[in-house]
mmCIF file of C-alpha atoms in Angstrom:
data_model
loop_
_atom_site.group_PDB
_atom_site.id
_atom_site.type_symbol
_atom_site.label_atom_id
_atom_site.label_comp_id
_atom_site.label_asym_id
_atom_site.label_seq_id
_atom_site.Cartn_x
_atom_site.Cartn_y
_atom_site.Cartn_z
ATOM 1 C CA UNK O 1 -1.923 8.533 11.266
ATOM 2 C CA UNK O 2 -4.480 8.431 8.448
ATOM 3 C CA UNK O 3 -7.394 8.363 11.062
ATOM 4 C CA UNK O 4 -10.636 6.884 9.501
ATOM 5 C CA UNK O 5 -10.977 5.941 6.229
ATOM 6 C CA UNK O 6 -13.420 4.819 3.659
ATOM 7 C CA UNK O 7 -13.599 2.762 0.652
ATOM 8 C CA UNK O 8 -14.990 3.359 -1.981
ATOM 9 C CA UNK O 9 -16.112 7.331 -1.951
ATOM 10 C CA UNK O 10 -19.179 6.558 -4.400
ATOM 11 C CA UNK O 11 -20.817 3.953 -5.606
ATOM 12 C CA UNK O 12 -23.915 3.420 -7.799
ATOM 13 C CA UNK O 13 -25.625 -0.075 -7.709
ATOM 14 C CA UNK O 14 -28.492 -1.332 -9.809
ATOM 15 C CA UNK O 15 -31.399 -2.869 -7.496
ATOM 16 C CA UNK O 16 -30.575 -6.489 -6.449
ATOM 17 C CA UNK O 17 -26.776 -5.906 -6.598
ATOM 18 C CA UNK O 18 -24.673 -6.446 -3.773
ATOM 19 C CA UNK O 19 -21.648 -4.489 -2.283
ATOM 20 C CA UNK O 20 -19.387 -4.414 0.490
ATOM 21 C CA UNK O 21 -18.268 -0.983 2.293
ATOM 22 C CA UNK O 22 -14.648 -0.726 3.769
ATOM 23 C CA UNK O 23 -14.110 1.124 6.637
ATOM 24 C CA UNK O 24 -10.523 1.201 8.304
ATOM 25 C CA UNK O 25 -8.997 2.914 11.076
ATOM 26 C CA UNK O 26 -5.445 3.227 12.567
ATOM 27 C CA UNK O 27 -6.191 4.630 16.138
ATOM 28 C CA UNK O 28 -6.281 1.007 17.668
ATOM 29 C CA UNK O 29 -9.833 2.099 18.531
ATOM 30 C CA UNK O 30 -11.602 -0.595 20.306
ATOM 31 C CA UNK O 31 -15.508 0.300 18.962
ATOM 32 C CA UNK O 32 -16.570 1.174 15.270
ATOM 33 C CA UNK O 33 -19.557 1.998 13.709
ATOM 34 C CA UNK O 34 -21.684 2.383 10.687
ATOM 35 C CA UNK O 35 -24.041 5.240 10.350
ATOM 36 C CA UNK O 36 -26.519 6.346 7.054
ATOM 37 C CA UNK O 37 -27.109 9.773 6.857
ATOM 38 C CA UNK O 38 -30.539 10.879 5.080
ATOM 39 C CA UNK O 39 -31.726 14.499 4.399
ATOM 40 C CA UNK O 40 -34.031 15.355 7.486
ATOM 41 C CA UNK O 41 -32.903 12.491 9.556
ATOM 42 C CA UNK O 42 -29.615 13.067 10.762
ATOM 43 C CA UNK O 43 -27.218 10.174 11.667
ATOM 44 C CA UNK O 44 -28.974 6.725 12.155
ATOM 45 C CA UNK O 45 -26.953 3.903 13.626
ATOM 46 C CA UNK O 46 -26.817 0.864 11.412
ATOM 47 C CA UNK O 47 -24.628 -1.655 13.097
ATOM 48 C CA UNK O 48 -21.597 -1.500 15.688
ATOM 49 C CA UNK O 49 -18.715 -3.778 17.004
ATOM 50 C CA UNK O 50 -17.580 -3.337 20.610
ATOM 51 C CA UNK O 51 -14.150 -5.068 19.675
ATOM 52 C CA UNK O 52 -12.999 -7.811 17.162
ATOM 53 C CA UNK O 53 -15.027 -10.491 16.260
ATOM 54 C CA UNK O 54 -18.454 -8.597 17.835
ATOM 55 C CA UNK O 55 -21.287 -7.215 16.282
ATOM 56 C CA UNK O 56 -24.572 -5.388 17.363
ATOM 57 C CA UNK O 57 -27.316 -4.394 15.902
ATOM 58 C CA UNK O 58 -28.116 -0.245 15.747
ATOM 59 C CA UNK O 59 -31.510 1.698 15.037
ATOM 60 C CA UNK O 60 -31.556 0.715 11.324
ATOM 61 C CA UNK O 61 -30.183 -2.774 10.537
ATOM 62 C CA UNK O 62 -32.512 -4.363 8.177
ATOM 63 C CA UNK O 63 -30.868 -5.164 4.772
ATOM 64 C CA UNK O 64 -27.486 -4.843 6.163
ATOM 65 C CA UNK O 65 -24.406 -6.997 7.414
ATOM 66 C CA UNK O 66 -21.443 -6.274 8.926
ATOM 67 C CA UNK O 67 -18.138 -8.059 10.130
ATOM 68 C CA UNK O 68 -15.202 -7.392 12.124
ATOM 69 C CA UNK O 69 -12.643 -10.007 11.593
ATOM 70 C CA UNK O 70 -9.829 -7.443 12.463
ATOM 71 C CA UNK O 71 -9.668 -4.822 15.005
ATOM 72 C CA UNK O 72 -8.831 -2.104 12.576
ATOM 73 C CA UNK O 73 -11.693 -3.023 10.188
ATOM 74 C CA UNK O 74 -15.102 -3.132 10.206
ATOM 75 C CA UNK O 75 -17.194 -4.145 6.665
ATOM 76 C CA UNK O 76 -20.588 -3.247 5.752
ATOM 77 C CA UNK O 77 -22.754 -5.368 3.527
ATOM 78 C CA UNK O 78 -25.624 -5.090 1.330
ATOM 79 C CA UNK O 79 -26.517 -8.308 -0.156
ATOM 80 C CA UNK O 80 -29.104 -6.849 -2.451
ATOM 81 C CA UNK O 81 -29.258 -3.256 -2.441
ATOM 82 C CA UNK O 82 -32.613 -1.472 -2.712
ATOM 83 C CA UNK O 83 -33.347 2.140 -3.899
ATOM 84 C CA UNK O 84 -34.453 2.871 -0.234
ATOM 85 C CA UNK O 85 -30.584 2.283 0.827
ATOM 86 C CA UNK O 86 -29.543 5.219 -1.178
ATOM 87 C CA UNK O 87 -27.744 7.282 1.061
ATOM 88 C CA UNK O 88 -24.475 8.460 2.462
ATOM 89 C CA UNK O 89 -22.469 5.902 4.659
ATOM 90 C CA UNK O 90 -20.435 7.071 7.631
ATOM 91 C CA UNK O 91 -18.125 5.184 9.465
ATOM 92 C CA UNK O 92 -16.693 6.222 12.945
ATOM 93 C CA UNK O 93 -14.571 4.698 15.804
ATOM 94 C CA UNK O 94 -14.272 5.404 19.327
ATOM 95 C CA UNK O 95 -12.150 4.257 22.497
ATOM 96 C CA UNK O 96 -14.493 4.798 25.204
ATOM 97 C CA UNK O 97 -14.608 5.110 28.187
ATOM 98 C CA UNK O 98 -11.447 7.536 27.387
ATOM 99 C CA UNK O 99 -13.132 10.697 25.897
ATOM 100 C CA UNK O 100 -16.199 9.564 26.677
ATOM 101 C CA UNK O 101 -17.082 8.156 23.586
ATOM 102 C CA UNK O 102 -15.816 10.936 21.110
ATOM 103 C CA UNK O 103 -16.651 9.412 17.560
ATOM 104 C CA UNK O 104 -14.218 9.857 14.803
ATOM 105 C CA UNK O 105 -15.773 9.909 11.432
ATOM 106 C CA UNK O 106 -14.379 8.147 8.038
ATOM 107 C CA UNK O 107 -15.155 10.953 4.891
ATOM 108 C CA UNK O 108 -18.013 9.288 3.938
ATOM 109 C CA UNK O 109 -19.206 6.679 0.864
ATOM 110 C CA UNK O 110 -22.126 7.918 -1.143
ATOM 111 C CA UNK O 111 -24.241 5.391 -2.561
ATOM 112 C CA UNK O 112 -27.084 5.608 -5.132
ATOM 113 C CA UNK O 113 -29.326 2.433 -5.913
ATOM 114 C CA UNK O 114 -31.072 2.752 -9.061
ATOM 115 C CA UNK J 1 -35.384 5.080 20.303
ATOM 116 C CA UNK J 2 -33.799 7.886 22.390
ATOM 117 C CA UNK J 3 -34.869 11.338 21.660
ATOM 118 C CA UNK J 4 -32.494 14.099 20.902
ATOM 119 C CA UNK J 5 -33.866 17.119 19.393
ATOM 120 C CA UNK J 6 -32.144 20.291 18.444
ATOM 121 C CA UNK J 7 -33.465 23.523 17.482
ATOM 122 C CA UNK J 8 -33.719 25.711 15.207
ATOM 123 C CA UNK J 9 -33.078 23.329 12.405
ATOM 124 C CA UNK J 10 -31.671 26.269 10.482
ATOM 125 C CA UNK J 11 -30.636 29.336 11.053
ATOM 126 C CA UNK J 12 -29.330 32.458 8.835
ATOM 127 C CA UNK J 13 -27.277 35.208 10.741
ATOM 128 C CA UNK J 14 -25.473 38.205 9.755
ATOM 129 C CA UNK J 15 -21.645 38.150 10.332
ATOM 130 C CA UNK J 16 -20.735 39.576 13.268
ATOM 131 C CA UNK J 17 -24.028 38.777 14.934
ATOM 132 C CA UNK J 18 -24.293 36.332 17.765
ATOM 133 C CA UNK J 19 -26.361 33.130 17.646
ATOM 134 C CA UNK J 20 -27.153 30.027 20.141
ATOM 135 C CA UNK J 21 -29.033 27.311 19.358
ATOM 136 C CA UNK J 22 -30.478 24.432 21.938
ATOM 137 C CA UNK J 23 -29.934 20.167 22.247
ATOM 138 C CA UNK J 24 -32.336 18.475 24.476
ATOM 139 C CA UNK J 25 -31.610 14.823 25.527
ATOM 140 C CA UNK J 26 -33.241 12.254 28.065
ATOM 141 C CA UNK J 27 -32.381 13.388 31.587
ATOM 142 C CA UNK J 28 -31.603 9.939 32.490
ATOM 143 C CA UNK J 29 -28.596 7.691 32.164
ATOM 144 C CA UNK J 30 -26.507 10.405 31.250
ATOM 145 C CA UNK J 31 -23.339 9.466 30.330
ATOM 146 C CA UNK J 32 -22.056 12.489 28.028
ATOM 147 C CA UNK J 33 -22.878 15.128 25.467
ATOM 148 C CA UNK J 34 -21.211 15.739 22.346
ATOM 149 C CA UNK J 35 -21.089 18.902 19.886
ATOM 150 C CA UNK J 36 -19.840 17.948 16.568
ATOM 151 C CA UNK J 37 -19.202 20.351 14.053
ATOM 152 C CA UNK J 38 -20.432 19.228 10.603
ATOM 153 C CA UNK J 39 -19.119 21.235 7.195
ATOM 154 C CA UNK J 40 -20.645 20.572 3.855
ATOM 155 C CA UNK J 41 -18.893 17.533 1.920
ATOM 156 C CA UNK J 42 -16.858 16.729 4.924
ATOM 157 C CA UNK J 43 -17.113 14.480 7.883
ATOM 158 C CA UNK J 44 -18.388 15.644 11.376
ATOM 159 C CA UNK J 45 -15.663 16.802 13.798
ATOM 160 C CA UNK J 46 -15.798 16.976 17.207
ATOM 161 C CA UNK J 47 -16.096 20.464 19.093
ATOM 162 C CA UNK J 48 -16.989 19.363 22.675
ATOM 163 C CA UNK J 49 -17.659 16.697 25.214
ATOM 164 C CA UNK J 50 -19.377 17.611 28.398
ATOM 165 C CA UNK J 51 -19.820 15.121 31.165
ATOM 166 C CA UNK J 52 -20.940 16.904 34.094
ATOM 167 C CA UNK J 53 -23.857 19.079 34.968
ATOM 168 C CA UNK J 54 -23.107 22.981 34.701
ATOM 169 C CA UNK J 55 -20.127 21.570 32.577
ATOM 170 C CA UNK J 56 -19.074 24.920 30.566
ATOM 171 C CA UNK J 57 -16.810 24.497 27.431
ATOM 172 C CA UNK J 58 -14.770 27.352 25.226
ATOM 173 C CA UNK J 59 -12.974 27.287 22.089
ATOM 174 C CA UNK J 60 -12.495 30.691 20.508
ATOM 175 C CA UNK J 61 -15.816 32.466 19.975
ATOM 176 C CA UNK J 62 -17.910 29.010 20.438
ATOM 177 C CA UNK J 63 -18.747 28.190 23.831
ATOM 178 C CA UNK J 64 -21.272 25.460 25.367
ATOM 179 C CA UNK J 65 -23.068 24.608 28.456
ATOM 180 C CA UNK J 66 -25.183 21.889 29.769
ATOM 181 C CA UNK J 67 -27.752 20.890 32.266
ATOM 182 C CA UNK J 68 -28.012 17.059 32.832
ATOM 183 C CA UNK J 69 -31.024 17.629 35.430
ATOM 184 C CA UNK J 70 -33.250 19.278 33.011
ATOM 185 C CA UNK J 71 -31.589 17.548 29.791
ATOM 186 C CA UNK J 72 -30.194 20.467 27.509
ATOM 187 C CA UNK J 73 -27.213 22.187 26.215
ATOM 188 C CA UNK J 74 -26.753 25.056 24.548
ATOM 189 C CA UNK J 75 -24.067 26.133 21.923
ATOM 190 C CA UNK J 76 -23.116 29.714 21.469
ATOM 191 C CA UNK J 77 -21.153 31.664 18.684
ATOM 192 C CA UNK J 78 -20.187 34.864 19.421
ATOM 193 C CA UNK J 79 -19.858 37.507 16.522
ATOM 194 C CA UNK J 80 -20.192 34.749 13.800
ATOM 195 C CA UNK J 81 -18.007 34.361 10.839
ATOM 196 C CA UNK J 82 -18.666 33.130 7.193
ATOM 197 C CA UNK J 83 -16.530 30.174 8.392
ATOM 198 C CA UNK J 84 -18.862 29.396 11.124
ATOM 199 C CA UNK J 85 -21.331 28.179 8.483
ATOM 200 C CA UNK J 86 -21.803 24.535 8.839
ATOM 201 C CA UNK J 87 -24.480 21.989 10.727
ATOM 202 C CA UNK J 88 -23.887 21.465 14.168
ATOM 203 C CA UNK J 89 -24.502 18.499 16.012
ATOM 204 C CA UNK J 90 -25.244 17.129 19.459
ATOM 205 C CA UNK J 91 -24.768 13.594 20.210
ATOM 206 C CA UNK J 92 -26.225 12.263 23.479
ATOM 207 C CA UNK J 93 -24.650 9.109 25.323
ATOM 208 C CA UNK J 94 -26.506 6.928 28.097
ATOM 209 C CA UNK J 95 -23.386 5.010 27.948
ATOM 210 C CA UNK J 96 -20.142 4.049 26.531
ATOM 211 C CA UNK J 97 -21.656 1.676 23.854
ATOM 212 C CA UNK J 98 -23.349 4.176 21.642
ATOM 213 C CA UNK J 99 -24.722 7.539 20.816
ATOM 214 C CA UNK J 100 -27.975 9.291 19.748
ATOM 215 C CA UNK J 101 -27.518 12.339 17.297
ATOM 216 C CA UNK J 102 -29.804 14.890 17.103
ATOM 217 C CA UNK J 103 -30.741 16.067 13.210
ATOM 218 C CA UNK J 104 -28.529 18.949 13.782
ATOM 219 C CA UNK J 105 -28.901 22.795 13.115
ATOM 220 C CA UNK J 106 -27.699 24.135 9.948
ATOM 221 C CA UNK J 107 -25.916 27.487 10.422
ATOM 222 C CA UNK J 108 -25.618 29.859 7.571
ATOM 223 C CA UNK J 109 -23.597 32.725 8.212
ATOM 224 C CA UNK J 110 -24.104 35.986 5.457
ATOM 225 C CA UNK J 111 -21.314 37.809 5.137
#
């Protein structure tokens, strides 16, 4: 099993450009999450999904959109990138209530917005 | 926004020293408390999940305790080794839809 994978691993964007980050998991997990990690801020939840076709806002959703058309995939979109969105983005999945929502993380995507 | 605090934020210890750090979290609506180990340039990996007041978990030289009534958990590392160098995250879950992460304690073990 590959676990949780993220595409791409690195990306540089110019202000105003758009892009989509892809997260895929092969563990048949219901729940999926997108976090951003910034120095001194820890992991902050952007959006999450509790099942195929569902999405919900997290702590810092502004400037991002998500979709969960298939259970195994969770897409994070930036419609008009801003320098404040320079960060490392982590996707995670879980299968509550089993393992009490233990999160399985992808390897991260490092995004720089110039 | 729930407040999950970890202390200290960073720690340098000599190889062989034992160390511990703290995670504090809301004492109401407790569902689970997770500890993760996060090595540089990698992604966080689960160490422990703790669900009951008084829980103690152990994995090799690393152990953790939980007090849900007062809202804190301790992580202990006995006889630190250079390979223990990492950031240790705690994550509080008040239900099973999402978790709130602390900033982490960055541990560096000096050979």
